[in-house]
Coordinates of C-alpha atoms in Angstrom, one line a residue:
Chain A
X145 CA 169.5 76.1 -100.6
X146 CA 169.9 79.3 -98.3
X147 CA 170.1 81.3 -101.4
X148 CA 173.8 83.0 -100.6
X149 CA 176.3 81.5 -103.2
X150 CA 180.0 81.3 -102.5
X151 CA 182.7 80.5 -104.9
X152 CA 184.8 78.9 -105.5
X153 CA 183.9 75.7 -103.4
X154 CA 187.2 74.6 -103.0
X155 CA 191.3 76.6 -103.4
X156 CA 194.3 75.2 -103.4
X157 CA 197.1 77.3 -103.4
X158 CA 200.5 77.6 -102.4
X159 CA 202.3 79.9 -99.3
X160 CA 202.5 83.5 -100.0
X161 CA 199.5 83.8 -103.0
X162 CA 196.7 86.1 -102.7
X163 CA 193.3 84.6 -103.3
X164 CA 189.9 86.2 -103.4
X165 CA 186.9 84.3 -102.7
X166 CA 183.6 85.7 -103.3
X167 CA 180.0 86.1 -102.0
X168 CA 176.7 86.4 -103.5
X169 CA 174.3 87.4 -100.5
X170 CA 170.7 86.8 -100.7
X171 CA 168.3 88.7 -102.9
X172 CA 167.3 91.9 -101.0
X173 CA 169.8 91.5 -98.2
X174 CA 172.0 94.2 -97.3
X175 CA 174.5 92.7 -94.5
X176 CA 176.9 90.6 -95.5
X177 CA 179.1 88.6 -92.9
X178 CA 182.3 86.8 -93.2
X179 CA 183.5 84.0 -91.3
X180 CA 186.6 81.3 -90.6
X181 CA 186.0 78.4 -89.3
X182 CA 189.7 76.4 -88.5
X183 CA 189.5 73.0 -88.5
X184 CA 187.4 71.3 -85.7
X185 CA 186.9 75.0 -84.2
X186 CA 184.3 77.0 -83.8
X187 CA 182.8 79.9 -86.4
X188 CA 184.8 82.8 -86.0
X189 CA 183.8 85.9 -86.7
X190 CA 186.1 88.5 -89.5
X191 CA 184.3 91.6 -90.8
X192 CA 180.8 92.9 -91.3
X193 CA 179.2 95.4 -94.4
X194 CA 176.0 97.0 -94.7
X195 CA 174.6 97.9 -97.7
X196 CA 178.7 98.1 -98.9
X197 CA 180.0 99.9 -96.1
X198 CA 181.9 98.2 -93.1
X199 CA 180.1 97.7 -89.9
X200 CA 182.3 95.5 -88.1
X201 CA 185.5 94.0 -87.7
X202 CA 186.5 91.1 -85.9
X203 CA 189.7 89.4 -85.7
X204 CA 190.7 89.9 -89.3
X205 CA 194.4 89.8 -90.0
X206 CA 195.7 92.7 -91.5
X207 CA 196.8 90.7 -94.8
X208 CA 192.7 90.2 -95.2
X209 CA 190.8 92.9 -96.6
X210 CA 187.2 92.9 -97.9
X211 CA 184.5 94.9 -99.6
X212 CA 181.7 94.9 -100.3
X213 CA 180.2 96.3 -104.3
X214 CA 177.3 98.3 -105.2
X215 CA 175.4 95.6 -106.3
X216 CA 176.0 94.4 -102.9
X217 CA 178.0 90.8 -103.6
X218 CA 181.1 90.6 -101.8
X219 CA 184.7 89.5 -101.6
X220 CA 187.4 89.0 -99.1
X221 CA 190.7 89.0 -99.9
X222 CA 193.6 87.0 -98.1
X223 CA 197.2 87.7 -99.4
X224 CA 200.6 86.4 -98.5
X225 CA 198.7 83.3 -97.5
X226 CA 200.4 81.0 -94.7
X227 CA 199.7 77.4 -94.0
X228 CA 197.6 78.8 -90.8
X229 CA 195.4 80.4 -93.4
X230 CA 193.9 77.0 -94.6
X231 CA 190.3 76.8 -93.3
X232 CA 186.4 76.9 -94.2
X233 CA 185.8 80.8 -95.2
X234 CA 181.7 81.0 -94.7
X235 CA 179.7 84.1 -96.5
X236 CA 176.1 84.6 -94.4
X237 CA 173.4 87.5 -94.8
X238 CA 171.1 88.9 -93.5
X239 CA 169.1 92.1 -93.2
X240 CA 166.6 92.6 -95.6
X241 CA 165.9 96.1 -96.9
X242 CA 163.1 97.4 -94.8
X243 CA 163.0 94.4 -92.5
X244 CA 163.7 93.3 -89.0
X245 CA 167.3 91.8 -88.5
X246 CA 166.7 87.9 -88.6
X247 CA 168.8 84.9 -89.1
X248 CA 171.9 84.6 -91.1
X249 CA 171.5 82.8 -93.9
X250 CA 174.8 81.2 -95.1
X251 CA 176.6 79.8 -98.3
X252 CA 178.1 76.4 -98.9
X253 CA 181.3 77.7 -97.6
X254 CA 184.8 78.3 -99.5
X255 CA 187.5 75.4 -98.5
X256 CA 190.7 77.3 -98.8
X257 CA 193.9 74.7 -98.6
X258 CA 197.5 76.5 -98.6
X259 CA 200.0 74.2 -99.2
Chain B
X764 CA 181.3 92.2 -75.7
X765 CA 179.0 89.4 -75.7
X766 CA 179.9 85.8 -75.2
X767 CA 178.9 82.1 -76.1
X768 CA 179.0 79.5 -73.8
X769 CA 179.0 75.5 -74.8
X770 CA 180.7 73.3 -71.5
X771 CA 179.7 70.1 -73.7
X772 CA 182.6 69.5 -76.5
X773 CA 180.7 66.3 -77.4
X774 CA 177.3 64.6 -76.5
X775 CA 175.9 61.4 -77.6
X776 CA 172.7 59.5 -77.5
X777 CA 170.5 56.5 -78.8
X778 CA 168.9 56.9 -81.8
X779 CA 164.7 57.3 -80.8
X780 CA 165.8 59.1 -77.2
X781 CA 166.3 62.6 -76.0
X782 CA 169.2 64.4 -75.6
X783 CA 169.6 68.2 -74.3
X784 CA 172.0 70.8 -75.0
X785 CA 173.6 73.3 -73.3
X786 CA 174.4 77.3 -74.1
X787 CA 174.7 79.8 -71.6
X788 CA 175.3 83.9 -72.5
X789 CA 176.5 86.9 -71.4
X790 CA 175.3 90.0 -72.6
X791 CA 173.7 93.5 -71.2
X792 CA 171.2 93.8 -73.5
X793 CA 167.8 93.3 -73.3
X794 CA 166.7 92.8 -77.2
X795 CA 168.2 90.1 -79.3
X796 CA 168.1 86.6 -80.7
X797 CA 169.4 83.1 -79.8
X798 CA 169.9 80.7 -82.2
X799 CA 170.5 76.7 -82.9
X800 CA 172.7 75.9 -85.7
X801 CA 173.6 72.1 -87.1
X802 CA 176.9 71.4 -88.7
X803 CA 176.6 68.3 -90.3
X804 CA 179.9 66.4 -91.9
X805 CA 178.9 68.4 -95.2
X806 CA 180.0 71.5 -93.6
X807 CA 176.8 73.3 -94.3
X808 CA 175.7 75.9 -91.7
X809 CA 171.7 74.8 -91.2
X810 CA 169.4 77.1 -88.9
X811 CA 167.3 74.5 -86.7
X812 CA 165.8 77.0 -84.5
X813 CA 165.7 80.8 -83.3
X814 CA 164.3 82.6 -80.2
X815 CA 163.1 86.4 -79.5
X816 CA 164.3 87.1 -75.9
X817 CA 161.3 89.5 -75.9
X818 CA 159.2 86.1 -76.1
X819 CA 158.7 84.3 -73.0
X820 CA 157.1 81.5 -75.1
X821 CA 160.3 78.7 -76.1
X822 CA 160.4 78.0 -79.8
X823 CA 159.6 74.7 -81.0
X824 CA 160.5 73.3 -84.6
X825 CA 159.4 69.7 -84.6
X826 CA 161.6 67.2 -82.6
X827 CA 163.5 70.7 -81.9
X828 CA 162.6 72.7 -78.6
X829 CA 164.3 75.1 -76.4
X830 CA 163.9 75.8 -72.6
X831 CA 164.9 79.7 -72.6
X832 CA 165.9 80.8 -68.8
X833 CA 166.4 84.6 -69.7
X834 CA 167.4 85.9 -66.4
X835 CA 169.5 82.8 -66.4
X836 CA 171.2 83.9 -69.3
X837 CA 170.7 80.1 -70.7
X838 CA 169.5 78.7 -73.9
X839 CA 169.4 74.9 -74.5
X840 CA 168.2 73.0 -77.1
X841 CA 166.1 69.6 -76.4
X842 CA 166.2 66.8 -79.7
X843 CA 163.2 64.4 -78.9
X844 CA 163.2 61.3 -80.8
X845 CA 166.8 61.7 -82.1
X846 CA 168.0 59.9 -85.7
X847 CA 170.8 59.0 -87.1
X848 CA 170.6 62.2 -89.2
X849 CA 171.3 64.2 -86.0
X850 CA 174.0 63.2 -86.0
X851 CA 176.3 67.0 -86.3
X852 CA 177.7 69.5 -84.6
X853 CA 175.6 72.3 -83.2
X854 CA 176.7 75.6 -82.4
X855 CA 174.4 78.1 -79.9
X856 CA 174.6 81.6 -81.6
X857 CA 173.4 85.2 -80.2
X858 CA 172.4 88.1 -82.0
X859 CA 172.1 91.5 -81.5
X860 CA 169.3 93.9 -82.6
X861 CA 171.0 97.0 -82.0
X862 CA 171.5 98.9 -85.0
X863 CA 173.2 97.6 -88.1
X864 CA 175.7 95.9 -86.5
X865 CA 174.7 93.0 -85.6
X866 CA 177.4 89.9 -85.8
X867 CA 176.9 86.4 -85.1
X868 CA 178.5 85.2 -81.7
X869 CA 178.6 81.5 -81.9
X870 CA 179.6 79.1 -78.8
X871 CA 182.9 76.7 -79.7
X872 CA 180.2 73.7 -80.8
X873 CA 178.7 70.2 -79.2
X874 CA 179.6 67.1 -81.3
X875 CA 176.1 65.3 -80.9
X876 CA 176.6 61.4 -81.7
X877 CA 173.5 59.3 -82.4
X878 CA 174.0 55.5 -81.7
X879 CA 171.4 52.7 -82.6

């Protein structure tokens, strides 16, 4: 267990819904990271926070937004979903307050199917 | 920008054997990590082994080593004794240390088969 928590596990849902899917990052750490991962492709990367203000962005559509709350969980949000959308949305932290950046640490993964 | 670099889409080898993989990277900075991560069929993203490119010395976890070339810009990751539990895809990852930005840049993955 890496200790990050992502749910739900799995989403079905159809062509132009929003969904959110949400992060729980492990205790003390204050990045939280945000990944696709397309079927049979590699991790890609879609937005950074810190300690809940954005770091970086990657190659995050524009109908994708995240944030991340003071009590530093996060969610991304994907709206007007398209059947491109469906993939393996991973959550991974890192950073611990006071610490040397490390490893990411990362969730189970959220399996988002738009049909 | 930095850059990942895996030229093996798949790999296999016999179960008890030892099988290398490769990872080459481009960056221009001088401080930052290099990691080894294992996709098995479950999805799950598992570390298997990280280096300090401010350590000379190569990491070793186990049946896990690595043979860092840092002038080389290469980072490859030797399985000794594989098993059938090996069996996974592995992605090479590098890290920044500068500032708070610090993404993961992973490599497009090498399918490692284990055969008996």
């Amino acid at each position: 267990d890496s200790g990050v928590t992502q749910t739900p596990k799995h989403l079905i849902t159809a062509t132009g819904q929003r969904v959110t899917l949400r992060c729980s990052p492990r205790s003390g750490d204050l990045s939280v990271y945000w990944y696709q991962q397309s079927l049979d492709q590699g991790l890609q990367f879609l937005i950074q926070y810190y300690n809940g203000e954005e770091r970086a962005k990657g190659n995050i559509l524009e109908r994708f937004s995240a944030q991340q709350f003071p009590d530093l969980h996060s969610e991304l949000n994907l709206s007007s979903l398209e059947l491109g959308d469906s993939a393996l949305y991973f959550c991974a932290s890192s950073t611990p307050f006071g610490g040397r950046n490390t490893e990411a640490f990362f969730g189970q993964g959220t399996r988002l199917t738009v049909v | 920008a930095q850059t990942v670099t895996q030229s093996q889409p798949e790999m296999s080898v016999q179960e008890a054997e030892t099988v290398t993989l490769s990872c080459t990277y481009d960056t221009s900075e001088s401080d930052y990590y290099l990691f080894w991560y294992k996709q098995p069929p479950s999805r799950q993203m598992i570390l298997v082994i990280r280096q300090e490119a401010y350590k000379q010395q190569n990491a070793t976890e186990n049946r896990f080593s690595v043979n860092f070339q840092k002038a080389a810009k290469s980072f490859s990751l030797k399985i000794s004794d594989s098993q059938l539990g090996d069996a996974a895809m592995y992605f090479c990852a590098y890290r920044s240390l500068s500032g708070t930005a610090s993404k993961l840049t992973f490599g497009t993955g090498t399918r490692l088969q284990v055969t008996l």
